């Protein structure tokens, strides 16, 4: 390393760090910025040595480098407060169960009829009242749902028409 350059760095470093701090807003990024620019300048020091004062050139290089880095990281969005992480929700233990998947695949009305009839144990009349549909619609929706479930689960269980 050229002794001239080393002397320049020793003399200018505190001021460059302060300038970098003003540009970046924190001392750590300022130190990184100064290091990057001094590496670039060090390679070209021979051509800058003849200049009356290389300090304005170095400061200009710092400003340009800072703007270039800022533009490349512009997609970051700084926030005042760290957002709360979403609450932990344990995985659904039924998610990979065939019956659960078959029920989830049913249309909403059929699924509701099946759940009310076979899980809640409601009668056809109670389901009709709860869903505000006719008892005949309850019967047809239940029939379609069970046929669909038989088709999806029959081969899995090995049950034929008797299910």
PDB file of C-alpha atoms in Angstrom:
ATOM      1  CA  UNK A   1       0.000   0.000   0.000  1.00  0.00           C
ATOM      2  CA  UNK A   2       1.276   3.477  -0.866  1.00  0.00           C
ATOM      3  CA  UNK A   3       2.480   5.444   2.172  1.00  0.00           C
ATOM      4  CA  UNK A   4       0.725   8.557   0.843  1.00  0.00           C
ATOM      5  CA  UNK A   5      -2.608   6.701   0.842  1.00  0.00           C
ATOM      6  CA  UNK A   6      -2.052   5.327   4.348  1.00  0.00           C
ATOM      7  CA  UNK A   7      -1.327   8.839   5.610  1.00  0.00           C
ATOM      8  CA  UNK A   8      -4.463  10.182   3.895  1.00  0.00           C
ATOM      9  CA  UNK A   9      -6.608   7.445   5.487  1.00  0.00           C
ATOM     10  CA  UNK A  10      -5.162   8.099   8.988  1.00  0.00           C
ATOM     11  CA  UNK A  11      -5.840  11.818   8.688  1.00  0.00           C
ATOM     12  CA  UNK A  12      -9.265  11.662   7.003  1.00  0.00           C
ATOM     13  CA  UNK A  13     -10.803   8.584   8.631  1.00  0.00           C
ATOM     14  CA  UNK A  14     -12.557  10.248  11.601  1.00  0.00           C
ATOM     15  CA  UNK A  15     -14.159  12.869   9.338  1.00  0.00           C
ATOM     16  CA  UNK A  16     -15.131  10.242   6.751  1.00  0.00           C
ATOM     17  CA  UNK A  17     -16.771   8.124   9.429  1.00  0.00           C
ATOM     18  CA  UNK A  18     -18.780  11.131  10.655  1.00  0.00           C
ATOM     19  CA  UNK A  19     -19.785  11.963   7.092  1.00  0.00           C
ATOM     20  CA  UNK A  20     -20.762   8.335   6.487  1.00  0.00           C
ATOM     21  CA  UNK A  21     -22.814   8.357   9.673  1.00  0.00           C
ATOM     22  CA  UNK A  22     -24.714  11.376   8.409  1.00  0.00           C
ATOM     23  CA  UNK A  23     -25.337   9.673   5.079  1.00  0.00           C
ATOM     24  CA  UNK A  24     -26.379   6.270   6.384  1.00  0.00           C
ATOM     25  CA  UNK A  25     -27.926   7.106   9.729  1.00  0.00           C
ATOM     26  CA  UNK A  26     -25.904   4.650  11.794  1.00  0.00           C
ATOM     27  CA  UNK A  27     -22.235   4.066  12.561  1.00  0.00           C
ATOM     28  CA  UNK A  28     -22.119   0.463  11.369  1.00  0.00           C
ATOM     29  CA  UNK A  29     -23.334   1.219   7.866  1.00  0.00           C
ATOM     30  CA  UNK A  30     -21.071   4.276   7.881  1.00  0.00           C
ATOM     31  CA  UNK A  31     -18.024   2.113   8.569  1.00  0.00           C
ATOM     32  CA  UNK A  32     -19.041  -0.270   5.767  1.00  0.00           C
ATOM     33  CA  UNK A  33     -19.522   2.636   3.370  1.00  0.00           C
ATOM     34  CA  UNK A  34     -16.130   4.154   4.215  1.00  0.00           C
ATOM     35  CA  UNK A  35     -14.439   0.785   3.775  1.00  0.00           C
ATOM     36  CA  UNK A  36     -16.039   0.164   0.389  1.00  0.00           C
ATOM     37  CA  UNK A  37     -15.098   3.609  -0.912  1.00  0.00           C
ATOM     38  CA  UNK A  38     -11.542   3.485   0.455  1.00  0.00           C
ATOM     39  CA  UNK A  39     -11.025   0.124  -1.246  1.00  0.00           C
ATOM     40  CA  UNK A  40     -12.115   1.666  -4.549  1.00  0.00           C
ATOM     41  CA  UNK A  41     -10.013   4.780  -4.013  1.00  0.00           C
ATOM     42  CA  UNK A  42      -6.963   2.788  -2.906  1.00  0.00           C
ATOM     43  CA  UNK A  43      -6.782   1.043  -6.254  1.00  0.00           C
ATOM     44  CA  UNK A  44      -6.853   4.383  -8.079  1.00  0.00           C
ATOM     45  CA  UNK A  45      -4.762   6.369  -5.593  1.00  0.00           C
ATOM     46  CA  UNK A  46      -1.958   6.941  -8.090  1.00  0.00           C
ATOM     47  CA  UNK A  47      -4.215   9.046 -10.329  1.00  0.00           C
ATOM     48  CA  UNK A  48      -5.777  10.925  -7.391  1.00  0.00           C
ATOM     49  CA  UNK A  49      -2.504  11.704  -5.676  1.00  0.00           C
ATOM     50  CA  UNK A  50      -1.862  14.585  -8.063  1.00  0.00           C
ATOM     51  CA  UNK A  51      -5.191  16.238  -7.174  1.00  0.00           C
ATOM     52  CA  UNK A  52      -5.025  19.265  -4.920  1.00  0.00           C
ATOM     53  CA  UNK A  53      -7.252  17.628  -2.305  1.00  0.00           C
ATOM     54  CA  UNK A  54      -8.632  14.107  -2.739  1.00  0.00           C
ATOM     55  CA  UNK A  55     -11.088  14.568   0.179  1.00  0.00           C
ATOM     56  CA  UNK A  56     -13.944  16.120  -1.903  1.00  0.00           C
ATOM     57  CA  UNK A  57     -13.541  13.302  -4.433  1.00  0.00           C
ATOM     58  CA  UNK A  58     -13.746  10.678  -1.671  1.00  0.00           C
ATOM     59  CA  UNK A  59     -16.842  12.314  -0.165  1.00  0.00           C
ATOM     60  CA  UNK A  60     -18.499  12.443  -3.564  1.00  0.00           C
ATOM     61  CA  UNK A  61     -17.677   8.751  -4.070  1.00  0.00           C
ATOM     62  CA  UNK A  62     -19.207   8.003  -0.659  1.00  0.00           C
ATOM     63  CA  UNK A  63     -22.416   9.836  -1.560  1.00  0.00           C
ATOM     64  CA  UNK A  64     -22.665   8.054  -4.919  1.00  0.00           C
ATOM     65  CA  UNK A  65     -21.980   4.647  -3.368  1.00  0.00           C
ATOM     66  CA  UNK A  66     -24.532   5.281  -0.650  1.00  0.00           C
ATOM     67  CA  UNK A  67     -27.193   6.225  -3.202  1.00  0.00           C
ATOM     68  CA  UNK A  68     -26.380   3.139  -5.293  1.00  0.00           C
ATOM     69  CA  UNK A  69     -26.658   0.865  -2.244  1.00  0.00           C
ATOM     70  CA  UNK A  70     -29.874   2.572  -1.178  1.00  0.00           C
ATOM     71  CA  UNK A  71     -31.419   2.108  -4.609  1.00  0.00           C
ATOM     72  CA  UNK A  72     -30.532  -1.563  -4.706  1.00  0.00           C
ATOM     73  CA  UNK A  73     -32.108  -2.102  -1.268  1.00  0.00           C
ATOM     74  CA  UNK A  74     -35.104   0.145  -1.863  1.00  0.00           C
ATOM     75  CA  UNK A  75     -37.473  -2.803  -1.717  1.00  0.00           C
ATOM     76  CA  UNK A  76     -36.944  -3.009   2.029  1.00  0.00           C
ATOM     77  CA  UNK A  77     -39.661  -1.376   4.050  1.00  0.00           C
ATOM     78  CA  UNK A  78     -38.532  -0.045   7.372  1.00  0.00           C
ATOM     79  CA  UNK A  79     -41.098   0.013  10.131  1.00  0.00           C
ATOM     80  CA  UNK A  80     -41.098   1.750  13.475  1.00  0.00           C
ATOM     81  CA  UNK A  81     -42.323  -1.317  15.360  1.00  0.00           C
ATOM     82  CA  UNK A  82     -41.553  -4.934  14.683  1.00  0.00           C
ATOM     83  CA  UNK A  83     -44.785  -6.636  13.645  1.00  0.00           C
ATOM     84  CA  UNK A  84     -46.107  -9.340  15.914  1.00  0.00           C
ATOM     85  CA  UNK A  85     -45.545 -12.816  14.539  1.00  0.00           C
ATOM     86  CA  UNK A  86     -48.717 -14.678  13.703  1.00  0.00           C
ATOM     87  CA  UNK A  87     -49.940 -16.793  16.586  1.00  0.00           C
ATOM     88  CA  UNK A  88     -48.804 -20.374  16.539  1.00  0.00           C
ATOM     89  CA  UNK A  89     -51.438 -22.658  15.180  1.00  0.00           C
ATOM     90  CA  UNK A  90     -50.627 -26.328  15.489  1.00  0.00           C
ATOM     91  CA  UNK A  91     -51.074 -28.340  12.329  1.00  0.00           C
ATOM     92  CA  UNK A  92     -54.517 -29.862  11.938  1.00  0.00           C
ATOM     93  CA  UNK A  93     -54.145 -33.503  12.908  1.00  0.00           C
ATOM     94  CA  UNK A  94     -57.018 -34.470  10.598  1.00  0.00           C
ATOM     95  CA  UNK A  95     -55.649 -32.678   7.557  1.00  0.00           C
ATOM     96  CA  UNK A  96     -54.314 -35.824   5.905  1.00  0.00           C
ATOM     97  CA  UNK A  97     -57.148 -38.127   6.945  1.00  0.00           C
ATOM     98  CA  UNK A  98     -59.077 -39.475   3.942  1.00  0.00           C
ATOM     99  CA  UNK A  99     -62.504 -38.893   5.501  1.00  0.00           C
ATOM    100  CA  UNK A 100     -61.600 -35.320   6.378  1.00  0.00           C
ATOM    101  CA  UNK A 101     -60.340 -34.681   2.859  1.00  0.00           C
ATOM    102  CA  UNK A 102     -63.477 -36.219   1.349  1.00  0.00           C
ATOM    103  CA  UNK A 103     -65.715 -34.072   3.565  1.00  0.00           C
ATOM    104  CA  UNK A 104     -63.736 -30.949   2.704  1.00  0.00           C
ATOM    105  CA  UNK A 105     -64.210 -31.712  -0.992  1.00  0.00           C
ATOM    106  CA  UNK A 106     -68.013 -31.759  -0.682  1.00  0.00           C
ATOM    107  CA  UNK A 107     -69.981 -28.660  -1.708  1.00  0.00           C
ATOM    108  CA  UNK A 108     -70.822 -26.486   1.341  1.00  0.00           C
ATOM    109  CA  UNK A 109     -74.521 -27.384   1.483  1.00  0.00           C
ATOM    110  CA  UNK A 110     -73.864 -31.142   1.282  1.00  0.00           C
ATOM    111  CA  UNK A 111     -71.109 -30.916   3.873  1.00  0.00           C
ATOM    112  CA  UNK A 112     -73.416 -28.988   6.226  1.00  0.00           C
ATOM    113  CA  UNK A 113     -76.183 -31.575   5.895  1.00  0.00           C
ATOM    114  CA  UNK A 114     -73.767 -34.448   6.584  1.00  0.00           C
ATOM    115  CA  UNK A 115     -72.252 -32.746   9.619  1.00  0.00           C
ATOM    116  CA  UNK A 116     -75.634 -31.791  11.096  1.00  0.00           C
ATOM    117  CA  UNK A 117     -77.096 -35.241  10.463  1.00  0.00           C
ATOM    118  CA  UNK A 118     -74.239 -37.551  11.416  1.00  0.00           C
ATOM    119  CA  UNK A 119     -72.082 -35.448  13.734  1.00  0.00           C
ATOM    120  CA  UNK A 120     -74.739 -33.399  15.532  1.00  0.00           C
ATOM    121  CA  UNK A 121     -77.417 -36.086  15.243  1.00  0.00           C
ATOM    122  CA  UNK A 122     -80.177 -33.723  14.073  1.00  0.00           C
ATOM    123  CA  UNK A 123     -83.271 -35.042  12.325  1.00  0.00           C
ATOM    124  CA  UNK A 124     -84.125 -34.118   8.739  1.00  0.00           C
ATOM    125  CA  UNK A 125     -86.793 -31.693   9.985  1.00  0.00           C
ATOM    126  CA  UNK A 126     -84.331 -30.000  12.388  1.00  0.00           C
ATOM    127  CA  UNK A 127     -81.741 -29.672   9.625  1.00  0.00           C
ATOM    128  CA  UNK A 128     -84.391 -28.217   7.294  1.00  0.00           C
ATOM    129  CA  UNK A 129     -85.312 -25.630   9.946  1.00  0.00           C
ATOM    130  CA  UNK A 130     -81.675 -24.791  10.724  1.00  0.00           C
ATOM    131  CA  UNK A 131     -80.737 -24.377   7.069  1.00  0.00           C
ATOM    132  CA  UNK A 132     -84.071 -22.884   5.999  1.00  0.00           C
ATOM    133  CA  UNK A 133     -84.557 -25.444   3.260  1.00  0.00           C
ATOM    134  CA  UNK A 134     -87.230 -28.086   2.672  1.00  0.00           C
ATOM    135  CA  UNK A 135     -86.944 -31.588   4.173  1.00  0.00           C
ATOM    136  CA  UNK A 136     -86.845 -32.944   0.611  1.00  0.00           C
ATOM    137  CA  UNK A 137     -83.753 -30.824  -0.120  1.00  0.00           C
ATOM    138  CA  UNK A 138     -82.130 -32.172   3.056  1.00  0.00           C
ATOM    139  CA  UNK A 139     -82.772 -35.733   1.826  1.00  0.00           C
ATOM    140  CA  UNK A 140     -81.428 -35.069  -1.677  1.00  0.00           C
ATOM    141  CA  UNK A 141     -78.324 -33.245  -0.394  1.00  0.00           C
ATOM    142  CA  UNK A 142     -77.620 -36.055   2.081  1.00  0.00           C
ATOM    143  CA  UNK A 143     -78.066 -38.656  -0.660  1.00  0.00           C
ATOM    144  CA  UNK A 144     -75.681 -36.845  -3.027  1.00  0.00           C
ATOM    145  CA  UNK A 145     -73.128 -36.320  -0.253  1.00  0.00           C
ATOM    146  CA  UNK A 146     -73.164 -39.967   0.812  1.00  0.00           C
ATOM    147  CA  UNK A 147     -72.835 -41.121  -2.800  1.00  0.00           C
ATOM    148  CA  UNK A 148     -69.837 -38.841  -3.223  1.00  0.00           C
ATOM    149  CA  UNK A 149     -68.262 -40.061   0.012  1.00  0.00           C
ATOM    150  CA  UNK A 150     -68.843 -43.694  -1.000  1.00  0.00           C
ATOM    151  CA  UNK A 151     -67.139 -43.036  -4.301  1.00  0.00           C
ATOM    152  CA  UNK A 152     -64.132 -41.384  -2.680  1.00  0.00           C
ATOM    153  CA  UNK A 153     -63.798 -43.689   0.311  1.00  0.00           C
ATOM    154  CA  UNK A 154     -65.235 -46.971  -0.952  1.00  0.00           C
ATOM    155  CA  UNK A 155     -62.021 -48.101  -2.617  1.00  0.00           C
ATOM    156  CA  UNK A 156     -60.011 -47.039   0.405  1.00  0.00           C
ATOM    157  CA  UNK A 157     -62.131 -49.003   2.879  1.00  0.00           C
ATOM    158  CA  UNK A 158     -62.899 -51.826   0.481  1.00  0.00           C
ATOM    159  CA  UNK A 159     -66.609 -51.347   0.952  1.00  0.00           C
ATOM    160  CA  UNK A 160     -68.946 -51.627  -1.968  1.00  0.00           C
ATOM    161  CA  UNK A 161     -72.624 -50.854  -2.210  1.00  0.00           C
ATOM    162  CA  UNK A 162     -73.441 -52.051   1.293  1.00  0.00           C
ATOM    163  CA  UNK A 163     -71.877 -48.907   2.871  1.00  0.00           C
TER     164      UNK A 163
END
